[in-house]
XYZ file of C-alpha atoms in Angstrom:
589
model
C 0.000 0.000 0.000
C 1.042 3.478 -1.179
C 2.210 5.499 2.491
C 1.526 9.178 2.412
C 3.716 11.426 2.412
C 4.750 14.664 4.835
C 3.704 17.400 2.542
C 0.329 15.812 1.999
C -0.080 15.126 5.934
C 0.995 18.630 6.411
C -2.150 19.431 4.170
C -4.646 17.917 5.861
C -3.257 18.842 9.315
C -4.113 22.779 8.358
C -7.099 21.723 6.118
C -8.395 20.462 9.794
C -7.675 23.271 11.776
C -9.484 25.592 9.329
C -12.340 23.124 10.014
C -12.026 23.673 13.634
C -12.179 27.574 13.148
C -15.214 27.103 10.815
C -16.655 25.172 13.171
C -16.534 28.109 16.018
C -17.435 31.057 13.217
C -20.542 29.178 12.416
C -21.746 28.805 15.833
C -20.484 32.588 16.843
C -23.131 33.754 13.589
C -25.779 30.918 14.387
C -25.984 30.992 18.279
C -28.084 33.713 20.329
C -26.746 33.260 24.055
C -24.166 36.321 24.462
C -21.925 33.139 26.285
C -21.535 31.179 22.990
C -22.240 33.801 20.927
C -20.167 37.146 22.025
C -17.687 35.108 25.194
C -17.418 31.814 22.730
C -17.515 29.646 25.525
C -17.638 26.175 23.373
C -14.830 23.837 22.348
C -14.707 21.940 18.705
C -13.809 18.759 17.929
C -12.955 16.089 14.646
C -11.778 13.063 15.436
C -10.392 9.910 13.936
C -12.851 6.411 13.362
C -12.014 5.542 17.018
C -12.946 8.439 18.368
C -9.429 9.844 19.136
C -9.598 13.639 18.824
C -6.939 14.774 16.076
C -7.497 18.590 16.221
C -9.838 20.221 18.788
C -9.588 21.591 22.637
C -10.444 18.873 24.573
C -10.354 15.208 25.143
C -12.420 12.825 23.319
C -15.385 11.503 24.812
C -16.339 9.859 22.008
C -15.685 5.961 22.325
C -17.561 6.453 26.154
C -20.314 7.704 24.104
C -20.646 5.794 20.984
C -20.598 2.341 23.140
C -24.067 3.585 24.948
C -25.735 3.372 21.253
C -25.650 -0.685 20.743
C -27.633 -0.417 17.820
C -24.780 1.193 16.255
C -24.892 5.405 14.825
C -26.361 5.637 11.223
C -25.946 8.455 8.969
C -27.677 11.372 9.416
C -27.399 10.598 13.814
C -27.154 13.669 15.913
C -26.211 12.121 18.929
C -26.916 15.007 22.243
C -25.991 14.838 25.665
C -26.052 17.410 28.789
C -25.036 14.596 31.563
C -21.549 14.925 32.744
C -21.256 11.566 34.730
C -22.275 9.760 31.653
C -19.703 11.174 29.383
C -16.616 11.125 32.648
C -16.672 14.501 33.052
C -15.692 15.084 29.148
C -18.421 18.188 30.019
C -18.325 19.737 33.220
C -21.862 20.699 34.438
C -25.360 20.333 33.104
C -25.358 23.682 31.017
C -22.527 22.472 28.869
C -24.766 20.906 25.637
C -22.855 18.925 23.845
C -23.542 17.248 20.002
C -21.645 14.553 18.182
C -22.245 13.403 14.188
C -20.302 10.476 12.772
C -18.929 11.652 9.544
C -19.733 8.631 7.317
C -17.822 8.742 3.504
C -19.066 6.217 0.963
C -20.537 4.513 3.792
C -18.027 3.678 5.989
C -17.413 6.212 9.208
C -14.428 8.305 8.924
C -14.248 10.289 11.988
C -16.724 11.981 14.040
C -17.259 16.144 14.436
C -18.726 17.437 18.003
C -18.924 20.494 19.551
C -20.174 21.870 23.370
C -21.576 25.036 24.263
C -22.882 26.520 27.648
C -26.363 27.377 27.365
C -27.726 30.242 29.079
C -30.551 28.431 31.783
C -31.574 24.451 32.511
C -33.966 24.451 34.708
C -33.447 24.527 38.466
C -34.288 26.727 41.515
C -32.066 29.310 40.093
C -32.067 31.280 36.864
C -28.736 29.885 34.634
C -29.208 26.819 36.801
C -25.591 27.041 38.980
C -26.882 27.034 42.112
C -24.962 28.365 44.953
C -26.648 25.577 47.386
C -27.182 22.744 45.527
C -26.348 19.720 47.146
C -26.986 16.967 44.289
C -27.099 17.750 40.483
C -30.774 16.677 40.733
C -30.825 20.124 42.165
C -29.316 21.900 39.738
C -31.559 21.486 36.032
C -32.558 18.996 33.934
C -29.725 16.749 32.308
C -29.846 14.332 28.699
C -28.225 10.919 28.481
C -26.867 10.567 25.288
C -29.772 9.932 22.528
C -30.175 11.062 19.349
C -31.254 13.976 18.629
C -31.945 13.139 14.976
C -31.872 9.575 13.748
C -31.386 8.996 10.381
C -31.760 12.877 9.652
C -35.094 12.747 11.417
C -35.782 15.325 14.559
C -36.966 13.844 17.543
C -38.695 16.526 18.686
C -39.849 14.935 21.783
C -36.801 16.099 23.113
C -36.660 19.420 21.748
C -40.391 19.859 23.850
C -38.732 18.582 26.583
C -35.838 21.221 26.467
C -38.522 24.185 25.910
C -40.724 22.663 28.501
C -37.748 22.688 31.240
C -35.719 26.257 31.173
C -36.719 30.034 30.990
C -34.810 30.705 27.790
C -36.537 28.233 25.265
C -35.586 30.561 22.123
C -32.164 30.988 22.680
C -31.580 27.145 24.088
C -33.129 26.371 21.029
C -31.411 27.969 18.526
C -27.798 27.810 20.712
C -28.427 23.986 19.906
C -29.458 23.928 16.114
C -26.138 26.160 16.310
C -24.038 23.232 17.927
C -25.612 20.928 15.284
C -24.683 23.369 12.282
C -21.109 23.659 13.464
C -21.042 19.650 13.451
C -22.205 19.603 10.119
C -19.556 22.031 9.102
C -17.118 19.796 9.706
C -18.943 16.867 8.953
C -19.096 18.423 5.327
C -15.760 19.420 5.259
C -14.006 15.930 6.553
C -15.614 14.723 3.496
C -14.673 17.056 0.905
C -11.166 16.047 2.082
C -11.880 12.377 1.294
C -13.159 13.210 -2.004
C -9.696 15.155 -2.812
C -7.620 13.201 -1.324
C -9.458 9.997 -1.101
C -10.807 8.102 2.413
C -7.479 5.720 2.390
C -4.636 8.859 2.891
C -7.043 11.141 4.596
C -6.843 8.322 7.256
C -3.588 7.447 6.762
C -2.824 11.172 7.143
C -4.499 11.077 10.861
C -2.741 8.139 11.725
C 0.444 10.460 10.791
C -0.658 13.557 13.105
C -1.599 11.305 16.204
C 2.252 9.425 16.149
C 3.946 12.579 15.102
C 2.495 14.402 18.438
C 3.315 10.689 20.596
C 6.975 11.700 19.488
C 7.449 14.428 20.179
C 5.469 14.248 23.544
C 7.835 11.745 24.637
C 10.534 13.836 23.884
C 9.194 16.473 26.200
C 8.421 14.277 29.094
C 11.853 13.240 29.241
C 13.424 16.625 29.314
C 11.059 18.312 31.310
C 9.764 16.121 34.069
C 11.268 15.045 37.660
C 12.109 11.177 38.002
C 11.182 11.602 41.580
C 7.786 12.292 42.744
C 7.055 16.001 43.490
C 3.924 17.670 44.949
C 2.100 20.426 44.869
C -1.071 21.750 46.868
C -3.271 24.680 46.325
C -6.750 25.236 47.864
C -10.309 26.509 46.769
C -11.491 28.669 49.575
C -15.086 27.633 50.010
C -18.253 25.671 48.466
C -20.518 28.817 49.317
C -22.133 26.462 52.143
C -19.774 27.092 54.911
C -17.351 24.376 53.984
C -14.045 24.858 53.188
C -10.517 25.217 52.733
C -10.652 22.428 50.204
C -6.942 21.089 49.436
C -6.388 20.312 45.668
C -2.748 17.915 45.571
C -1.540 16.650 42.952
C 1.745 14.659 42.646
C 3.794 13.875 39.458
C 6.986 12.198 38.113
C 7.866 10.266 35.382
C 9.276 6.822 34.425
C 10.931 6.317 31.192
C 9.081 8.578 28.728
C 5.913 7.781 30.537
C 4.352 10.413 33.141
C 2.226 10.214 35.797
C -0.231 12.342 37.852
C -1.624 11.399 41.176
C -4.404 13.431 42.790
C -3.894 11.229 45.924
C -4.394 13.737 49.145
C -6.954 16.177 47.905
C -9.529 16.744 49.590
C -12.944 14.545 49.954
C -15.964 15.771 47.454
C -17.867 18.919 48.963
C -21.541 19.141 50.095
C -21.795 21.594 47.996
C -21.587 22.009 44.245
C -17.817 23.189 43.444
C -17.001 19.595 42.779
C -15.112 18.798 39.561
C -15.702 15.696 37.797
C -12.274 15.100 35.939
C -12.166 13.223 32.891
C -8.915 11.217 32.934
C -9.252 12.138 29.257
C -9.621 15.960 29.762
C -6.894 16.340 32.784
C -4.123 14.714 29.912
C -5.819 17.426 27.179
C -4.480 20.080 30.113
C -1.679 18.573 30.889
C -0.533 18.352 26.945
C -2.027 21.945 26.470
C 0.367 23.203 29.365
C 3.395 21.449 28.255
C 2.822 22.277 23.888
C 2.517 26.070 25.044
C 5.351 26.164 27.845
C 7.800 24.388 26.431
C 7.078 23.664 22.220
C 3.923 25.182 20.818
C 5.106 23.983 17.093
C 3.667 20.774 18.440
C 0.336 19.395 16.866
C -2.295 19.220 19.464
C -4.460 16.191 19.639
C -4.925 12.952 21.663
C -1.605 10.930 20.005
C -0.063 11.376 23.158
C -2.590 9.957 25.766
C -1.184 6.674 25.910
C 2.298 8.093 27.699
C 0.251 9.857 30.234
C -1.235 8.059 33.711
C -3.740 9.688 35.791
C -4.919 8.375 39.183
C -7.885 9.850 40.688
C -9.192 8.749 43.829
C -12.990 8.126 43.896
C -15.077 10.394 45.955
C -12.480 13.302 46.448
C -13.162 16.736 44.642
C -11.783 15.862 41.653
C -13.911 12.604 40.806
C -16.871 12.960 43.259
C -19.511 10.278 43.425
C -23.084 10.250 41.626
C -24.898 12.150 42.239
C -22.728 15.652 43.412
C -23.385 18.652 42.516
C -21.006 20.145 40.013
C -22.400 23.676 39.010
C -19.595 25.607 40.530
C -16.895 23.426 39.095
C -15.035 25.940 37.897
C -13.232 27.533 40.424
C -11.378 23.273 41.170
C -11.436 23.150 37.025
C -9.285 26.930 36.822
C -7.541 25.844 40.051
C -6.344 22.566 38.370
C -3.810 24.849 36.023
C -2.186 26.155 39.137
C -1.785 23.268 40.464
C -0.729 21.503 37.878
C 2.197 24.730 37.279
C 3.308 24.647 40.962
C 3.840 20.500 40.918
C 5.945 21.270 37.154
C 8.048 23.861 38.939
C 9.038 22.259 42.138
C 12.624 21.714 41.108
C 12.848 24.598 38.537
C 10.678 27.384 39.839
C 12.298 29.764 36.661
C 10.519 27.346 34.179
C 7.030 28.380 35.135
C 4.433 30.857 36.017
C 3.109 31.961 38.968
C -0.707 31.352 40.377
C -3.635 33.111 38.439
C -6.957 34.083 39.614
C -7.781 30.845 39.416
C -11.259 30.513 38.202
C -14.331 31.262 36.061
C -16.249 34.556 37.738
C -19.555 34.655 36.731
C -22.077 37.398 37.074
C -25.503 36.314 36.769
C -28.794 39.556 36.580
C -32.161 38.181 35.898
C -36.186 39.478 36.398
C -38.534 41.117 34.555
C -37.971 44.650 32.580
C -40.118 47.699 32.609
C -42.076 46.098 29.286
C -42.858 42.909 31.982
C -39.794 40.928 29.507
C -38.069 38.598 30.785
C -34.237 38.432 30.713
C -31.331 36.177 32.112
C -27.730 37.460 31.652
C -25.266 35.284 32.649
C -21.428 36.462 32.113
C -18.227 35.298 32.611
C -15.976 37.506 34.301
C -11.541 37.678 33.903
C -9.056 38.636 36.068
C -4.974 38.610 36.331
C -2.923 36.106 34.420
C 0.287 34.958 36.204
C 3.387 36.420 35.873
C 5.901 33.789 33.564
C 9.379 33.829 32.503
C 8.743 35.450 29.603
C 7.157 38.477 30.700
C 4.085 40.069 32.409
C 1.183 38.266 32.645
C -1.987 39.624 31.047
C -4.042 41.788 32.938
C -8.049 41.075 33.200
C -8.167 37.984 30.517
C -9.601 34.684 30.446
C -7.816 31.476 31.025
C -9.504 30.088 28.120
C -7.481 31.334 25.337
C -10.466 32.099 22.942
C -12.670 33.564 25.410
C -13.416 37.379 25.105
C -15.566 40.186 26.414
C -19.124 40.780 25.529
C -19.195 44.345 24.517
C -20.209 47.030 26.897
C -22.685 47.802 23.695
C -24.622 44.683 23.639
C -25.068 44.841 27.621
C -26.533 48.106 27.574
C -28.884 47.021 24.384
C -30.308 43.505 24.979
C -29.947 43.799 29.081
C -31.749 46.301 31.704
C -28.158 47.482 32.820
C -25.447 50.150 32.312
C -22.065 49.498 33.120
C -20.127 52.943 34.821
C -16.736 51.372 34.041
C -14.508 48.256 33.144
C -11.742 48.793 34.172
C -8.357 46.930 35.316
C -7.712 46.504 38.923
C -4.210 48.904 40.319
C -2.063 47.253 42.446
C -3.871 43.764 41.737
C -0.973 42.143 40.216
C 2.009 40.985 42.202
C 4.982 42.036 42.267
C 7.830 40.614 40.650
C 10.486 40.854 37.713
C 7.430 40.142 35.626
C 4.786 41.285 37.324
C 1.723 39.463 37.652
C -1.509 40.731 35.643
C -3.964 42.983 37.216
C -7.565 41.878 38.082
C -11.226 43.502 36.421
C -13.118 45.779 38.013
C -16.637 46.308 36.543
C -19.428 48.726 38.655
C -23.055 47.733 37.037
C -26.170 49.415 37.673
C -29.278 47.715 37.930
C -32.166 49.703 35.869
C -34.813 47.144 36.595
C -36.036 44.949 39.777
C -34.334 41.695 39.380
C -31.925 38.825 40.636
C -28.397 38.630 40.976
C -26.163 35.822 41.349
C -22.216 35.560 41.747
C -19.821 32.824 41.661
C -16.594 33.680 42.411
C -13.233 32.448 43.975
C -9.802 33.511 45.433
C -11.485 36.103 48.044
C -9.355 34.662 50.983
C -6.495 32.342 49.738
C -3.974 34.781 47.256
C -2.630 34.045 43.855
C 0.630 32.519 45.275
C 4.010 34.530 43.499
C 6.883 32.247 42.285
C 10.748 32.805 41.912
C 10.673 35.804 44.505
C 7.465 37.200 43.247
C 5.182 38.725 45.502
C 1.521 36.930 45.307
C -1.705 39.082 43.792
C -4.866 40.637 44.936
C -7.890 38.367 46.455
C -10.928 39.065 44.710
C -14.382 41.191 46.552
C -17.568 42.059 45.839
C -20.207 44.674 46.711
C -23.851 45.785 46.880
C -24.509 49.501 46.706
C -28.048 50.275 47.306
C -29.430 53.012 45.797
C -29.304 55.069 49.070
C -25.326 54.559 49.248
C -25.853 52.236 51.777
C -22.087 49.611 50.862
C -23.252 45.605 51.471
C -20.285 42.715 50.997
C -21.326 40.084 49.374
C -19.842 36.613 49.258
C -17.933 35.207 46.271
C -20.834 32.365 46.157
C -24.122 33.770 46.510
C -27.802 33.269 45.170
C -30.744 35.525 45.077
C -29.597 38.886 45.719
C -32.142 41.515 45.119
C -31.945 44.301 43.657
C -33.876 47.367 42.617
C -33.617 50.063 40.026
C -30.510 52.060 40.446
C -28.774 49.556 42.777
C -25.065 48.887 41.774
C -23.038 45.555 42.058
C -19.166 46.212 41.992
C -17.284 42.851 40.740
C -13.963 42.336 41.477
C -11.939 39.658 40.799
C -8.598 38.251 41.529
C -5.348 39.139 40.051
C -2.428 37.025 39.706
C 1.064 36.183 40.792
C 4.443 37.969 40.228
C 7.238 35.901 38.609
C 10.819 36.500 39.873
C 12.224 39.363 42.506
C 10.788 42.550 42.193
C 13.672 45.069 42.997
C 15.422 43.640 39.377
C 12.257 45.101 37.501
C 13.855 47.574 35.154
C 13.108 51.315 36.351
C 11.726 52.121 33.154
C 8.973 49.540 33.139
C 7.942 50.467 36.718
C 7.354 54.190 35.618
C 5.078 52.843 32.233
C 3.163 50.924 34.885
C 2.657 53.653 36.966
C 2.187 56.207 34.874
C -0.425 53.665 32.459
C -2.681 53.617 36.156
C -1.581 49.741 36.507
C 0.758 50.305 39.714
C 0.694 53.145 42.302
C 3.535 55.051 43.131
C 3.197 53.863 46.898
C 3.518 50.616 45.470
C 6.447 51.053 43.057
C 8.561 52.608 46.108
C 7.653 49.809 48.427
C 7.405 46.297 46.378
C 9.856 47.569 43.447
C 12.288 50.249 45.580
C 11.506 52.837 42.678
C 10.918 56.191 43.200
C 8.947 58.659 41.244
C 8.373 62.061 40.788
C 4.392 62.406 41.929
C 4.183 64.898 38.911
C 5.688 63.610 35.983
C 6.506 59.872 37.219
C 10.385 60.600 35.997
C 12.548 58.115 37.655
C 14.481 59.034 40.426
C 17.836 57.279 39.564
C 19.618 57.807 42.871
C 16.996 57.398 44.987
C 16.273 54.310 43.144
C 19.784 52.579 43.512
C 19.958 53.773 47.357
C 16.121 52.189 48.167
C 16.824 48.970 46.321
C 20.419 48.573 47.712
C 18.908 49.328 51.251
C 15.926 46.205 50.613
C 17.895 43.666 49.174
C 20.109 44.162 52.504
C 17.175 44.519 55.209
C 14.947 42.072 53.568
C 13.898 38.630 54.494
C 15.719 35.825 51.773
C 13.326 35.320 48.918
C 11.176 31.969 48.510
C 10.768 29.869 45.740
C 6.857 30.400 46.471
C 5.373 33.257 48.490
C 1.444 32.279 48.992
C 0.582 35.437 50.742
C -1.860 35.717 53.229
C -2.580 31.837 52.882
C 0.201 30.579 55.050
C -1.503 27.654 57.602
C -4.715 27.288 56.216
C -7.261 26.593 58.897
C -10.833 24.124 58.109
C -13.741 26.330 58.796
């Protein structure tokens, strides 16, 4: 048999990640949620016959899936599922909706195309169904199975009256899911315009190609990267909005051979309340590849060639694989909290290598009721805050630790929701300190202009971004009523059904991040652009980075400089390879 060759696999490897992007541009037009739609909160996927992804953002579920359908998938199936526990955890919580097509080419199946998306409301006590005090996802909305959606290109629309029947936002659930579906088909469509061209037999072959060509090079990187010896790392989640908490996140690594392996051994047991994070041994080796590609060799093809060199243990019933049935609406701040984890374990023995903590988690700001036309609306949006400092350079200030997630405009707020935003604005002083200094958090002051609902879920307001390298750790996160009066209310970082009236204001702040590396060998010059761009104050820049300004026109004040930082690095304490702040001992509530 004829074996392809590189230039032709090099082909179809950007032919597919063109799919991929058409796959997210036709949801973005097709979708109406402002989540999918404006934030792009959904992740694409096109995978082998086997179900092994080969470009995408995420692990396959597929196989898991497929073996629930015993009658086999038929073309023209639109398989749909919403139920994380019977996917392991590929999806997260009960709003992620998630669609998978076989891609079938002269009758034989040549891959499969799937896409999830978080849809705006699923039933529940509480509108966007994440409730703060769920204690069992039967608490939490209504959840599919997988079935098909369509069989044989036939709707079932049994289930699309069910899904009207069961959440406040039928339209837009409705069309966010004939989205998903179109994106499928995108790819679906395109998959097989590649067989056509280059015909079913080196399309495959050229998968085959991409999956061992990322195996390779994966082993490559395991062997120059990771310890031999076991290493851990520990981090916590502050709270599960029920009065529970620290929870301990651990995670311990090492490798053997080219092989590596992760142990989640020590964290803590599953929480009463819903912050629990189902982790798909599939998904947790997506993150650890992700992290490793982008640290150390982004050239690298991602996809799942390398899961077989990657061993995850998981112990059943802690946080991180909970038991059936657990609530799992707040997952996110364990799912953001994973990356930091995962960084400190990687930079035990080479703390220069990596970045410091983030704000470790997925804000969300939730505003629902009725309008002055008796409308209803539901806005549910996902917040940023401070990426870590790395060795590189500064982390970013108020972004998402989803790569392709943005802002929805201030503009389409203000138009489609009963709310005006008085600023958005980037946190000062957030980020830590450090050579590269840690990114700065969001701060965004709402006003309510109708009688309504709000919910938060938020993370990070106790335990600090931790600093690495002799980096000083970031800002905790905070939130605040202001009643219309002026009277100031805290509110918790997990919190349901907070009303509020016409002209009340809700002041979201999130977390920033870590500094990376000692402070006091921050070039001058770089100090002064922070201070003088409102990012760091000029108390701040004398005290954490031993510069000193003029208060007028922010020149640097050379001597002054040298003589401060020559006085701190002989007064201070020695610097740590991690300074976690305010955490140090952490106490059980």
């Amino acid at each position: 048999m004829t074996k392809i060759d590189s230039i032709t696999v090099d082909i179809i490897e950007n032919a597919l990640k063109n799919v991929k992007e058409e796959m997210d541009v036709t949801l973005f037009r097709s979708a109406m949620s402002p989540v999918i739609r404006e934030q792009h909160d959904c992740f694409p996927m096109i995978t082998d016959p086997d179900g092994k992804m080969v470009v995408g953002n995420f692990g396959s579920h597929v196989p898991e899936v497929i073996n629930q359908f015993p009658e086999g998938v038929n073309e023209g199936d639109v398989i749909f599922l919403s139920d994380p526990y019977s996917c392991g955890g590929s999806i997260s919580h009960i709003n992620d909706w998630m669609v998978i097509i076989p891609i079938f080419y002269q009758e034989k199946i040549v891959g499969y195309s799937s896409m999830f998306g978080h849809v705006m409301d699923v039933g529940g006590p509480v509108a966007s169904s994440m409730p703060v005090t769920a204690k069992t996802i039967y608490g939490e909305g209504v959840r599919f199975p997988p079935v098909k959606l369509f069989e044989k290109g036939e709707l079932n629309k049994a289930i699309i009256s069910i899904i009207k029947a069961n959440t406040r936002t039928p339209i837009e659930n409705y069309s966010d899911l004939m989205a998903i579906v179109a994106s499928c088909r995108t790819a679906e469509k395109r998959v097989q315009e590649l067989c056509e061209r280059f015909g079913a037999k080196f399309y495959l072959q050229a998968l085959d190609a991409l999956l061992e060509r990322t195996n390779v090079m994966m082993r490559q990187l395991i062997q120059n990267f990771l310890p031999e010896k076991p290493v851990s790392f520990e981090d916590y989640i502050d709270d599960d909005g029920l009065g529970n908490g620290p929870y301990k996140m651990k995670l311990t690594i090492w490798r053997e051979g080219d092989n590596a392996y992760f142990d989640w051994e020590g964290t803590d047991k599953q929480s009463p309340g819903p912050i629990n994070y189902y982790l798909s041994d599939s998904m947790f080796k997506m993150f650890i590849g992700a992290f490793l590609i982008s640290v150390f060799d982004p050239a690298i093809m991602f996809n799942d060639g390398f899961y077989d060199v990657l061993h995850v243990k998981t112990p059943e019933g802690c946080l991180m694989r909970p038991k059936q049935p657990a609530a799992l609406g707040c997952r996110t701040h364990a799912l953001s909290r994973l990356f930091d984890v995962l960084s400190g374990a990687l930079s035990i023995n080479t703390p220069q290598n990596s970045p410091a903590a983030g704000y470790g988690t997925s804000p969300y700001f939730i505003y629902s009721g009725y309008d002055e036309e008796d409308r209803y609306f539901n806005l549910m949006e996902v917040m940023y805050g401070g990426l870590p400092g790395r060795p590189i350079g500064d982390g970013l200030d108020g972004h998402s630790w989803w790569p392709a997630f943005v802002n929805i405009p201030t503009e389409y707020l203000e138009t489609y929701y009963p709310l005006r935003v008085e600023y958005y604005q980037t946190g000062t002083d957030s980020g830590g300190a450090g050579l590269h200094r840690g990114g700065n958090c969001n701060e965004k002051l709402y006003t309510c202009l109708a009688k309504g609902s709000v919910s938060i879920h938020d993370d990070r307001s106790t335990i600090q971004p931790w600093g690495i390298n002799g980096g000083e750790p970031g800002s905790s996160s905070s939130k605040l009523l202001i009643k219309k009066d002026g009277t100031k209310i805290p509110l918790a970082s997990k919190v349901d059904n907070v009303e509020v009236e016409p002209g009340d204001q809700i002041l979201f702040i999130t977390g920033g991040s870590g500094g990376w590396g000692d402070p006091i060998e921050r070039e001058p010059e770089k100090v002064r652009q922070d201070v003088s761009r409102g990012l760091v104050s000029i108390d701040k820049a004398k005290k954490a980075y031993g510069v000193v300004l003029d208060p007028v026109t922010y020149d640097v004040k050379e001597k002054e400089t040298v003589e401060l930082r020559n006085q701190m690095k002989n007064t201070r304490e020695p610097l740590t390879a991690f300074n976690f702040g305010n955490r140090g001992e952490v106490v059980k509530m």
